[in-house]
CSV table of C-alpha atoms and ligand atoms in Angstrom, one decimal:
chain,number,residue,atom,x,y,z
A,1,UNK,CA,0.0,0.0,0.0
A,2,UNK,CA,3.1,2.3,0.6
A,3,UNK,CA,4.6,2.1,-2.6
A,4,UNK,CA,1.4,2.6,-4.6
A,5,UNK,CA,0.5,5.6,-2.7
A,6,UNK,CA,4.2,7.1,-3.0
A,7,UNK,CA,4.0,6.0,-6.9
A,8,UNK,CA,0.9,7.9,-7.1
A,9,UNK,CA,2.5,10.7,-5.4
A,10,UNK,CA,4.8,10.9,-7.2
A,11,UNK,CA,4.1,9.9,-11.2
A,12,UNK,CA,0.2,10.9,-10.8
A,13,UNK,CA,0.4,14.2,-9.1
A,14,UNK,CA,4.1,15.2,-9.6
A,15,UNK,CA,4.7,15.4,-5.6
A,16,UNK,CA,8.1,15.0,-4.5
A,17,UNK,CA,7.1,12.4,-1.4
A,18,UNK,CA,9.7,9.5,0.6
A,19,UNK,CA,8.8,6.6,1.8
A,20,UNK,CA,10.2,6.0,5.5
A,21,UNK,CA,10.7,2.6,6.7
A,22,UNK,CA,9.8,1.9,10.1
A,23,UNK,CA,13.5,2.3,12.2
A,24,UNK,CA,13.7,6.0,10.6
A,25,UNK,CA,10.0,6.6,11.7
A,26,UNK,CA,11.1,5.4,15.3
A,27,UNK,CA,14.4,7.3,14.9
A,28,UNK,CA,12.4,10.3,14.7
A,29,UNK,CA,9.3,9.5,17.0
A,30,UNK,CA,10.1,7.7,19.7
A,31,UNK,CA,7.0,5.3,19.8
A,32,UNK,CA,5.8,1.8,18.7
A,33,UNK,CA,2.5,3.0,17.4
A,34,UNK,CA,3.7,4.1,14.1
A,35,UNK,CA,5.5,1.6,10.9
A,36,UNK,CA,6.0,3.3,8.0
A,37,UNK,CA,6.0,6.5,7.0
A,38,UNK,CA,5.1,8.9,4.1
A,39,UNK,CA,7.7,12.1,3.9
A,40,UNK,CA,6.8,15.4,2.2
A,41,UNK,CA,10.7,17.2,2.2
A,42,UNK,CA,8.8,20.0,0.0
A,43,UNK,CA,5.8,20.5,3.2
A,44,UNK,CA,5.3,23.4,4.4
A,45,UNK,CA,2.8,25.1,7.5
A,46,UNK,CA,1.2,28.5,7.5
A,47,UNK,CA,0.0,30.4,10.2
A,48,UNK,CA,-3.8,30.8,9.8
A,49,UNK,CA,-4.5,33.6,11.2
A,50,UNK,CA,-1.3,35.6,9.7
A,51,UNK,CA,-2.8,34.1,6.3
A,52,UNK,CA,-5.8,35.4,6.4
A,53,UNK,CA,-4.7,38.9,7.9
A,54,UNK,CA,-2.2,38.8,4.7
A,55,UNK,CA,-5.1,37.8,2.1
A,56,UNK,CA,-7.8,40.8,3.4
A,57,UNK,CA,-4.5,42.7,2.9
A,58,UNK,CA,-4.1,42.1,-0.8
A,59,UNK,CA,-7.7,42.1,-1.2
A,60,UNK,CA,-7.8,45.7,0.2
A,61,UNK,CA,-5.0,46.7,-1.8
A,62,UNK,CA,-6.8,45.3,-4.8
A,63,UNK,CA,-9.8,47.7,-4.3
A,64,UNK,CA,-12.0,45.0,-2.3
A,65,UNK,CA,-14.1,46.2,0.2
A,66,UNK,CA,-14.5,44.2,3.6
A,67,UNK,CA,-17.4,44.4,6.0
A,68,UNK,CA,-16.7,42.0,9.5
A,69,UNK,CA,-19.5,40.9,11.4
A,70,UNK,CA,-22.2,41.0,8.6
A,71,UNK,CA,-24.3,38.0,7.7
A,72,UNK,CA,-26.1,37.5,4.6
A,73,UNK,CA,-29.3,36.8,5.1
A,74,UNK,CA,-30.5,36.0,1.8
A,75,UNK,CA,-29.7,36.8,-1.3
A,76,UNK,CA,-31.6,36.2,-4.8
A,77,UNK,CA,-29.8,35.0,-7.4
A,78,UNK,CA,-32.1,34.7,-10.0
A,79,UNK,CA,-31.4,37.9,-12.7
A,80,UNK,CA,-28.2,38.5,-13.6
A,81,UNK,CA,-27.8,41.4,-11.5
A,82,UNK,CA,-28.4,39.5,-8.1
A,83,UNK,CA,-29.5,40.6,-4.9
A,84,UNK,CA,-27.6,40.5,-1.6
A,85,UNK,CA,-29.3,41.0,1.3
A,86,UNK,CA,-27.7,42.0,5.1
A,87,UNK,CA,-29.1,43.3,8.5
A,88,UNK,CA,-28.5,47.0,7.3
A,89,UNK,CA,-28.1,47.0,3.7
A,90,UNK,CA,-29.0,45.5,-0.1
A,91,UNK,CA,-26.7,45.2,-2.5
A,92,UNK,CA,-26.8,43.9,-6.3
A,93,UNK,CA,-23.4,41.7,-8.1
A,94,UNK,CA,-22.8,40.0,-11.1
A,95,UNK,CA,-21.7,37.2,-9.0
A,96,UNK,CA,-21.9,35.7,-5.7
A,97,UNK,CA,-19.5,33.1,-4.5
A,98,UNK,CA,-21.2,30.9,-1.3
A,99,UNK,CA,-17.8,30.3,0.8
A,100,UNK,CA,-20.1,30.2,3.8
A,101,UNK,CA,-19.0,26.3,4.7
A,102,UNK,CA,-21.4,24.7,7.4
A,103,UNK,CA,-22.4,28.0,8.4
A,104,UNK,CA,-24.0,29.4,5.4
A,105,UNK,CA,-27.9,29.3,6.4
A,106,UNK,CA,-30.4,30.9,5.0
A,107,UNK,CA,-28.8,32.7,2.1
A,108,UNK,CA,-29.1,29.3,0.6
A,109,UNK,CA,-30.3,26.2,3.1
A,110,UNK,CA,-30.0,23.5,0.4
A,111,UNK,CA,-26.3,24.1,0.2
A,112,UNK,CA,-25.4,24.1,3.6
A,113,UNK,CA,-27.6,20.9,4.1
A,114,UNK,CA,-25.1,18.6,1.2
A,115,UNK,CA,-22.4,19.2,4.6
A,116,UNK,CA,-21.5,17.2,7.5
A,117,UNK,CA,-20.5,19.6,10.3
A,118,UNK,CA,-17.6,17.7,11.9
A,119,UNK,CA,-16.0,19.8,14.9
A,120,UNK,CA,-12.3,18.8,15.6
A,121,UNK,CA,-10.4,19.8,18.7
A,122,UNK,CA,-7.1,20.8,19.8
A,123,UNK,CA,-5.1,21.0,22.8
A,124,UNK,CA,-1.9,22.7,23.5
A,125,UNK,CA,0.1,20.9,26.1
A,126,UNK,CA,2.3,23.7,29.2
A,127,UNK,CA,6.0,23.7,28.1
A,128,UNK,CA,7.5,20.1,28.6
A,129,UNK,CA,11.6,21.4,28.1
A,130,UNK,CA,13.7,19.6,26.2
A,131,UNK,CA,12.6,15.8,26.8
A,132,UNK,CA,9.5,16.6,24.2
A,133,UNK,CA,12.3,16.6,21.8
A,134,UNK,CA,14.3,13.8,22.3
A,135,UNK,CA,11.2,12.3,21.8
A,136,UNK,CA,9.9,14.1,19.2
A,137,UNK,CA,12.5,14.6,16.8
A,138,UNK,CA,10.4,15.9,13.8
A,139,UNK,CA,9.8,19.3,13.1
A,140,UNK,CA,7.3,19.0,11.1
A,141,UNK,CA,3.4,18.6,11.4
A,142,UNK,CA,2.2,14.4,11.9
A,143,UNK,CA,-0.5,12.7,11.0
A,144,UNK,CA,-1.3,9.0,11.1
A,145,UNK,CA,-3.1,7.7,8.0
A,146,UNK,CA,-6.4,7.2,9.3
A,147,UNK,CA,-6.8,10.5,10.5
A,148,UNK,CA,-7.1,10.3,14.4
A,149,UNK,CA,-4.0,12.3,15.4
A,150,UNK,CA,-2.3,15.0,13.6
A,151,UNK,CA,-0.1,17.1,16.0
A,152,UNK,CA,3.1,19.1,16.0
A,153,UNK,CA,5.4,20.9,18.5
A,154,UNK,CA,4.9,24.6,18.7
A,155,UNK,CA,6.0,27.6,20.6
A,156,UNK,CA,9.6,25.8,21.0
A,157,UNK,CA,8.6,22.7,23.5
A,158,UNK,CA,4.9,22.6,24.0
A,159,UNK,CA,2.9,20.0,22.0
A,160,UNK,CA,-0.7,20.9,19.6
A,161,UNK,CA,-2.7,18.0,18.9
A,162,UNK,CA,-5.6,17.5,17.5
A,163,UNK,CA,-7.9,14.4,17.8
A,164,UNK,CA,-11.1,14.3,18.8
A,165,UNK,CA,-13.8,15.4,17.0
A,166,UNK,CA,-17.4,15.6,17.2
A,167,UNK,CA,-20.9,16.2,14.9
A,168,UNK,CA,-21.9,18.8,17.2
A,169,UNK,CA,-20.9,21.4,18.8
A,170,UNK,CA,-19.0,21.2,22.0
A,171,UNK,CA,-17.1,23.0,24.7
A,172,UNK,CA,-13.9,22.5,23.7
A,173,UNK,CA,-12.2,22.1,26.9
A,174,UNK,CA,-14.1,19.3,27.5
A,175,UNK,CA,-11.7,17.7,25.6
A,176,UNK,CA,-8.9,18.2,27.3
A,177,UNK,CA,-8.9,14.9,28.7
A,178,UNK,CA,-9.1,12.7,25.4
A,179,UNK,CA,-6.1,14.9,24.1
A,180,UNK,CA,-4.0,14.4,27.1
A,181,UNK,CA,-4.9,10.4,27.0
A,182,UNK,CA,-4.4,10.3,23.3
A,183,UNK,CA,-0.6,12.2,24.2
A,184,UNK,CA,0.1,9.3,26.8
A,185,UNK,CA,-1.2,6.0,24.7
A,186,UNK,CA,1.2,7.4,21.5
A,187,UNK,CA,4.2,8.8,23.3
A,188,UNK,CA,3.9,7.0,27.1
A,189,UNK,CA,7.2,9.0,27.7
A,190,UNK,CA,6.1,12.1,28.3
A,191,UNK,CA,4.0,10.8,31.6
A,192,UNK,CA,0.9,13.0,32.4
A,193,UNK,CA,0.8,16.0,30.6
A,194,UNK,CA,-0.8,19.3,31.4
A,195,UNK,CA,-2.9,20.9,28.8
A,196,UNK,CA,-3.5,24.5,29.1
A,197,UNK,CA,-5.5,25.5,25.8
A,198,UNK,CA,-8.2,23.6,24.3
A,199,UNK,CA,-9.9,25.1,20.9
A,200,UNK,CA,-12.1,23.7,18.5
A,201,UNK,CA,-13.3,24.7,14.8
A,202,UNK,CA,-16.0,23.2,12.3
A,203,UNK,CA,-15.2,21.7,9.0
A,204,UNK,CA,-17.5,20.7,6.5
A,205,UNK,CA,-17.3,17.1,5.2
A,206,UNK,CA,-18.8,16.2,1.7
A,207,UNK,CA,-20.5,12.3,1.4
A,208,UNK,CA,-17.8,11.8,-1.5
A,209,UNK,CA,-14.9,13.7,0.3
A,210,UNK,CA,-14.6,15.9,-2.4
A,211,UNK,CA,-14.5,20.0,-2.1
A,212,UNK,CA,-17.5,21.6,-3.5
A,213,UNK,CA,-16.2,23.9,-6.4
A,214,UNK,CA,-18.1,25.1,-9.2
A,215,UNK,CA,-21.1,27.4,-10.8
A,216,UNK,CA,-24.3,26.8,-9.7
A,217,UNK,CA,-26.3,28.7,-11.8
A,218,UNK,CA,-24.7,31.9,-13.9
A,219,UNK,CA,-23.4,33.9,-11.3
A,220,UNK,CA,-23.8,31.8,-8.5
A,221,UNK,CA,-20.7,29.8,-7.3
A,222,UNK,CA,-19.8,27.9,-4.7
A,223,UNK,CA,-16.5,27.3,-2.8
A,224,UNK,CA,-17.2,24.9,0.3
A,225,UNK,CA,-16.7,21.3,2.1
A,226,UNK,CA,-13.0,21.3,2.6
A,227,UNK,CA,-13.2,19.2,5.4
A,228,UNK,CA,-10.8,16.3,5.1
A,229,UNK,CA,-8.9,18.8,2.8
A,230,UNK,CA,-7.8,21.7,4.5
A,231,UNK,CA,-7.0,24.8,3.1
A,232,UNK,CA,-4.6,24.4,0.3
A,233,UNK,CA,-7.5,23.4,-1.0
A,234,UNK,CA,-9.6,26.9,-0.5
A,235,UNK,CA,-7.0,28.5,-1.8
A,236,UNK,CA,-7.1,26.5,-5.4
A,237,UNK,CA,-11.0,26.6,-5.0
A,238,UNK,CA,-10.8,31.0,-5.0
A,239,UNK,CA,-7.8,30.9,-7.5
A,240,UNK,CA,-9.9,28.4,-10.0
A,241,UNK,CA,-13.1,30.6,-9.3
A,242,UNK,CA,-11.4,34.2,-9.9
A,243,UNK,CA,-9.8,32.7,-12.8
A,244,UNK,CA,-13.2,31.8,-14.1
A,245,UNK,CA,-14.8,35.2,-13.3
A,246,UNK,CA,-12.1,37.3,-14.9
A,247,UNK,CA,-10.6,35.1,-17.8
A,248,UNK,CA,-13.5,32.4,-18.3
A,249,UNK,CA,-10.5,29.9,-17.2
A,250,UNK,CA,-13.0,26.7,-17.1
A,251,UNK,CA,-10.9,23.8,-15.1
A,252,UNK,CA,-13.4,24.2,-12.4
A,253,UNK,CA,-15.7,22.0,-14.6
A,254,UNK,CA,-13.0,19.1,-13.3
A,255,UNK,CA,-15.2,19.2,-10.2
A,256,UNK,CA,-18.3,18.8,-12.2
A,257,UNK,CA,-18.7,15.4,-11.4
A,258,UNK,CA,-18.9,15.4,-7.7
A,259,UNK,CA,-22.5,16.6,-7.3
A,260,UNK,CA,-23.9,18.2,-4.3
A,261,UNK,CA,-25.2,15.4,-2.4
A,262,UNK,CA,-27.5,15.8,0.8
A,263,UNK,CA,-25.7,15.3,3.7
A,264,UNK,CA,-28.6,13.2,5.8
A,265,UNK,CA,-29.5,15.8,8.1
A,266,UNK,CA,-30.0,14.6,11.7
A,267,UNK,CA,-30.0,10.7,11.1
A,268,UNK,CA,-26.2,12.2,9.2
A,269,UNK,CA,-24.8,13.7,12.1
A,270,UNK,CA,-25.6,10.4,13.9
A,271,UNK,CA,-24.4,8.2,11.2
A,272,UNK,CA,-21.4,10.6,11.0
A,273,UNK,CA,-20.8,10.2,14.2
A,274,UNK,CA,-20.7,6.4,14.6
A,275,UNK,CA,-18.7,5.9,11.5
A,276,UNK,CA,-16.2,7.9,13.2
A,277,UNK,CA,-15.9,6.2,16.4
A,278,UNK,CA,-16.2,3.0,13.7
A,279,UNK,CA,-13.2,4.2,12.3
A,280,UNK,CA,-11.6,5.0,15.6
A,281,UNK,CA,-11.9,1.7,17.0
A,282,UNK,CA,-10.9,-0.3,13.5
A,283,UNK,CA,-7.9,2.1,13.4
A,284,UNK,CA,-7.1,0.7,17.4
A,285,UNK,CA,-7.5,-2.6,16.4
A,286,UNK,CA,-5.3,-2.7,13.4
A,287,UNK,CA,-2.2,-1.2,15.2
A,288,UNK,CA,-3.1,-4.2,18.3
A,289,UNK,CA,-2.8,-6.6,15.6
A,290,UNK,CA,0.5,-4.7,13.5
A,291,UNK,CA,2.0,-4.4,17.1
A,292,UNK,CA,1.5,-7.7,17.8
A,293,UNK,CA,2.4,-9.1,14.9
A,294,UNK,CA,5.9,-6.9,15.2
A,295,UNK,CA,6.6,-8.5,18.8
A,296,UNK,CA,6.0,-12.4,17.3
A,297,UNK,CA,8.4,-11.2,14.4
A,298,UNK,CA,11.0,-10.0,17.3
A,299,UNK,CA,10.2,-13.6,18.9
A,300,UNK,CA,10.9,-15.5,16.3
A,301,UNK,CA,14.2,-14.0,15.0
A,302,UNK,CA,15.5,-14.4,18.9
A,303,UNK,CA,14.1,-18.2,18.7
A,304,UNK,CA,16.0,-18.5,15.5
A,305,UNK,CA,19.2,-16.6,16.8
A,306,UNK,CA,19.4,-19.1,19.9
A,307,UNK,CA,19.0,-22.1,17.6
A,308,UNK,CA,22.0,-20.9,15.2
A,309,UNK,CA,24.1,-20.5,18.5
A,310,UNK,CA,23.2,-23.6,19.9
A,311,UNK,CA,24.4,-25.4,16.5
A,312,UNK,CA,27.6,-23.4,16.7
A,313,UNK,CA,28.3,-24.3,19.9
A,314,UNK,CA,27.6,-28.0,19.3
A,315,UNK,CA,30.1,-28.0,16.4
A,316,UNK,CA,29.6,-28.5,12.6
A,317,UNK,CA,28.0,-31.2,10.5
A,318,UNK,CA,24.6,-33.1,11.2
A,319,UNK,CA,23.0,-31.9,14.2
A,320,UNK,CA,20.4,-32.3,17.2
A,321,UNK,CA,19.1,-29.4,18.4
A,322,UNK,CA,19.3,-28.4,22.4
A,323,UNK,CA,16.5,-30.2,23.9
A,324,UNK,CA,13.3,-27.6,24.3
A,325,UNK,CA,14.3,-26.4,20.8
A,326,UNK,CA,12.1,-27.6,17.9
A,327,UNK,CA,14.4,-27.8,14.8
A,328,UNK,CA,12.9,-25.8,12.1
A,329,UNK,CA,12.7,-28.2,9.0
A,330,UNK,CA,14.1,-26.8,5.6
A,331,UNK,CA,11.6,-26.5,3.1
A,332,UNK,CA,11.0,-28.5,0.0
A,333,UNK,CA,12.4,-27.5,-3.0
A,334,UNK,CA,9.6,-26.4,-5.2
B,401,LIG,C1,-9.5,22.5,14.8
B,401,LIG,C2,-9.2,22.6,13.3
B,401,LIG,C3,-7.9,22.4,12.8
B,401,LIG,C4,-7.6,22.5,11.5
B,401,LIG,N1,-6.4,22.3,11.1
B,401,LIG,C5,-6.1,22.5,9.8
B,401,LIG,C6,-4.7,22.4,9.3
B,401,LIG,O1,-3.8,22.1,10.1
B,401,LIG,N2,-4.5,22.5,8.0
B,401,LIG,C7,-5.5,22.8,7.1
B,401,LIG,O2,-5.2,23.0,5.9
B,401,LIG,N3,-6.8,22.9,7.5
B,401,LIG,C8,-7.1,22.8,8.8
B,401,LIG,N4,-8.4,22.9,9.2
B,401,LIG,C9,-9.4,23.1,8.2
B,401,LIG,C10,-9.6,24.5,7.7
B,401,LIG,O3,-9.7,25.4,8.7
B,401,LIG,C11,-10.8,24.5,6.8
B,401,LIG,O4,-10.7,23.6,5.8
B,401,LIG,C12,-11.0,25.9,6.2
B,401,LIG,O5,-11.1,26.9,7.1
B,401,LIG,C13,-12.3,25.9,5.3
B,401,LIG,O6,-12.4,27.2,4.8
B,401,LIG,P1,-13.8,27.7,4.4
B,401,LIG,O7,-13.6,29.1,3.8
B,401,LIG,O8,-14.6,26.8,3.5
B,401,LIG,O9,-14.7,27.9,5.7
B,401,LIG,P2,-14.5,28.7,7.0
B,401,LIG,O10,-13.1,28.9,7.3
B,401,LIG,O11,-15.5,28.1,8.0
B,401,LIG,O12,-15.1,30.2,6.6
B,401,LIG,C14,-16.5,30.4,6.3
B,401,LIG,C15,-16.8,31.9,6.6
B,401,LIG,O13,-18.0,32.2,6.0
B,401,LIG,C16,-18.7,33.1,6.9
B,401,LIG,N5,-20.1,33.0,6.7
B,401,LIG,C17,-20.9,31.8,6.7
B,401,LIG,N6,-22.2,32.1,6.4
B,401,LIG,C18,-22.2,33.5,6.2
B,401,LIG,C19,-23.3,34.4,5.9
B,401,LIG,N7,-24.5,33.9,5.7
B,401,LIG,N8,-23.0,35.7,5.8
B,401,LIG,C20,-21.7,36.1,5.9
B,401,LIG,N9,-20.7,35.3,6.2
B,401,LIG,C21,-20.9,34.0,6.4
B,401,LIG,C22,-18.3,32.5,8.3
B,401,LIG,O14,-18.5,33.4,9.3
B,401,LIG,C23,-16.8,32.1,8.1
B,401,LIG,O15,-16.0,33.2,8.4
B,401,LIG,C24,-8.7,22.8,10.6
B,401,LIG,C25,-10.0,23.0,11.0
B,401,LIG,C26,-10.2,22.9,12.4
B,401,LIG,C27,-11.6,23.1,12.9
């Protein structure tokens, strides 16, 4: 499964990626609980907030105007000059791009209703010094490959990690627990640790896992569901639509095919919900098994190490092994 996804990686979508075997995973987390691993050298992080101060920066520089704190509360997008409506004004456009993600509403229900709402949340762990990184060797941002953890060490030696997530919305910090478990079970190391932020965000999840990008209706487009994506993925979603409005650039039609798709309403969030702690629990189970499987591998080179040694010692040519040894019989030749 490695090497197909890092072939993919690399020959489908052109993306410098490594594939780690399992000592230089350890070498660089100390813990059992990961194998192999996929590297991205070319990786980078941005800092959301200073990302989206920088964007309203160019867009203000670019002649946009920006109004904070004002909901759309419906808009009708039927002419071509369409109508925008908000608490204290009314406002007509050519086009109106729905980046509103779960929270859109009432501008335009049906839309908001093809997205799971999936709340994740984070903790960030008080300073832990500098055993967090003899433990914790990578700079970089980690995520196992179903999902459940993605964490990385900020602010110099403090830990951010991200784990458990919800279809509702919750106080984060009444999380802080599950994060501070999850630490302990994946690096046991670092003993009981105290977190002293918890924060929390929705994301909006797609039934096909796609992003929602595209034209509704002339005029009408829609940027949303970039949960399980992130947002690399906004970004494309505005570059690919601005394209489109100023150039008629039409690669947005690649997206064509993944339809908007009701999202199940309540009986979703539930089924959401127990696919995720589905997923959870399966993801558990198969490291049990790979771990387990790892410490019968260990056993049996040591079995096989004592038996060599035994032979040694008992000289060369046709042998009995040790008593309590069971000789392993050479297979036959095919
Ligand atoms: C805890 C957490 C951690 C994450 N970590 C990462 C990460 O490490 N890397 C990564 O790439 N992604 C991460 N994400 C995901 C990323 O934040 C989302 O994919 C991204 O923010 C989605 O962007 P968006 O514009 O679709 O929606 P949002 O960021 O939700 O923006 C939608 C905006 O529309 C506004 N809005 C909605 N309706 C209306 C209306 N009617 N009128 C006016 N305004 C309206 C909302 O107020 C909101 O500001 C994380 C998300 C969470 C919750």
């Amino acid at each position: 499964r490695l090497i197909s996804r890092l072939r993919m990686l690399n020959e489908d979508f052109d993306t410098e990626a490594e594939g780690w075997q399992v000592d230089r995973v350890r070498a660089a987390l100390k813990t059992d609980r990961y194998f192999h691993g996929v590297y991205y050298p070319k990786a980078f992080q941005v800092d959301g907030c200073k990302y989206v101060h920088g964007l309203a920066a160019l867009a203000r520089r670019a002649g946009a105007r920006i109004f904070e704190d004002t909901p759309v509360v419906s808009i009708d997008h039927s002419g071509i000059r369409k109508r925008i409506v908000t608490p204290s004004a009314r406002l007509r456009a050519t086009h109106i791009v729905l980046a509103g993600n779960i929270h859109l509403g009432a501008p335009l229900r049906r839309l908001s209703d093809t997205l799971l709402p999936v709340w994740r949340y984070a903790g960030i762990t008080a300073p832990l010094g500098e055993r967090v990184h003899e433990i914790i060797g990578f700079k970089g941002s980690v995520m196992d490959s179903d999902g459940v953890d993605h964490f990385r060490i900020v602010d110099g030696d403090r830990l951010m990690w991200e784990s458990p997530e919800t279809t509702w919305a919750a106080r984060p910090q009444r999380f802080a627990g599950s994060v501070r478990r999850r630490i302990r079970s994946i690096f046991p190391q670092l003993g009981n640790v105290e977190i002293t932020d918890m924060f929390g965000g929705a994301t909006g999840q797609t039934v096909h896992g796609m992003p929602q990008i595209g034209q509704l209706r002339k005029g009408l487009w829609v940027a949303s569901g970039f949960g399980r994506q992130g947002m690399n993925t906004s970004a494309m979603a505005g570059q690919m639509i601005a394209r489109s409005i100023l150039w008629g650039d039409e690669r947005w039609k690649l997206f064509s095919p993944f339809e908007l798709v009701w999202a199940g309403g309540t009986t979703g969030r539930v089924a959401g919900q127990l696919v995720g702690i589905w997923g959870r629990a399966s993801s558990a189970a198969a490291g049990s098994l790979a771990r387990y499987r790892e410490r019968a591998k260990v056993k049996d080179r040591e079995r096989e190490a004592r038996l060599a040694e035994a032979n040694r010692a008992a000289g060369t040519g046709p042998r009995r092994p040790p008593s309590g040894v069971r000789p392993r019989l050479a297979q036959p030749p095919k």
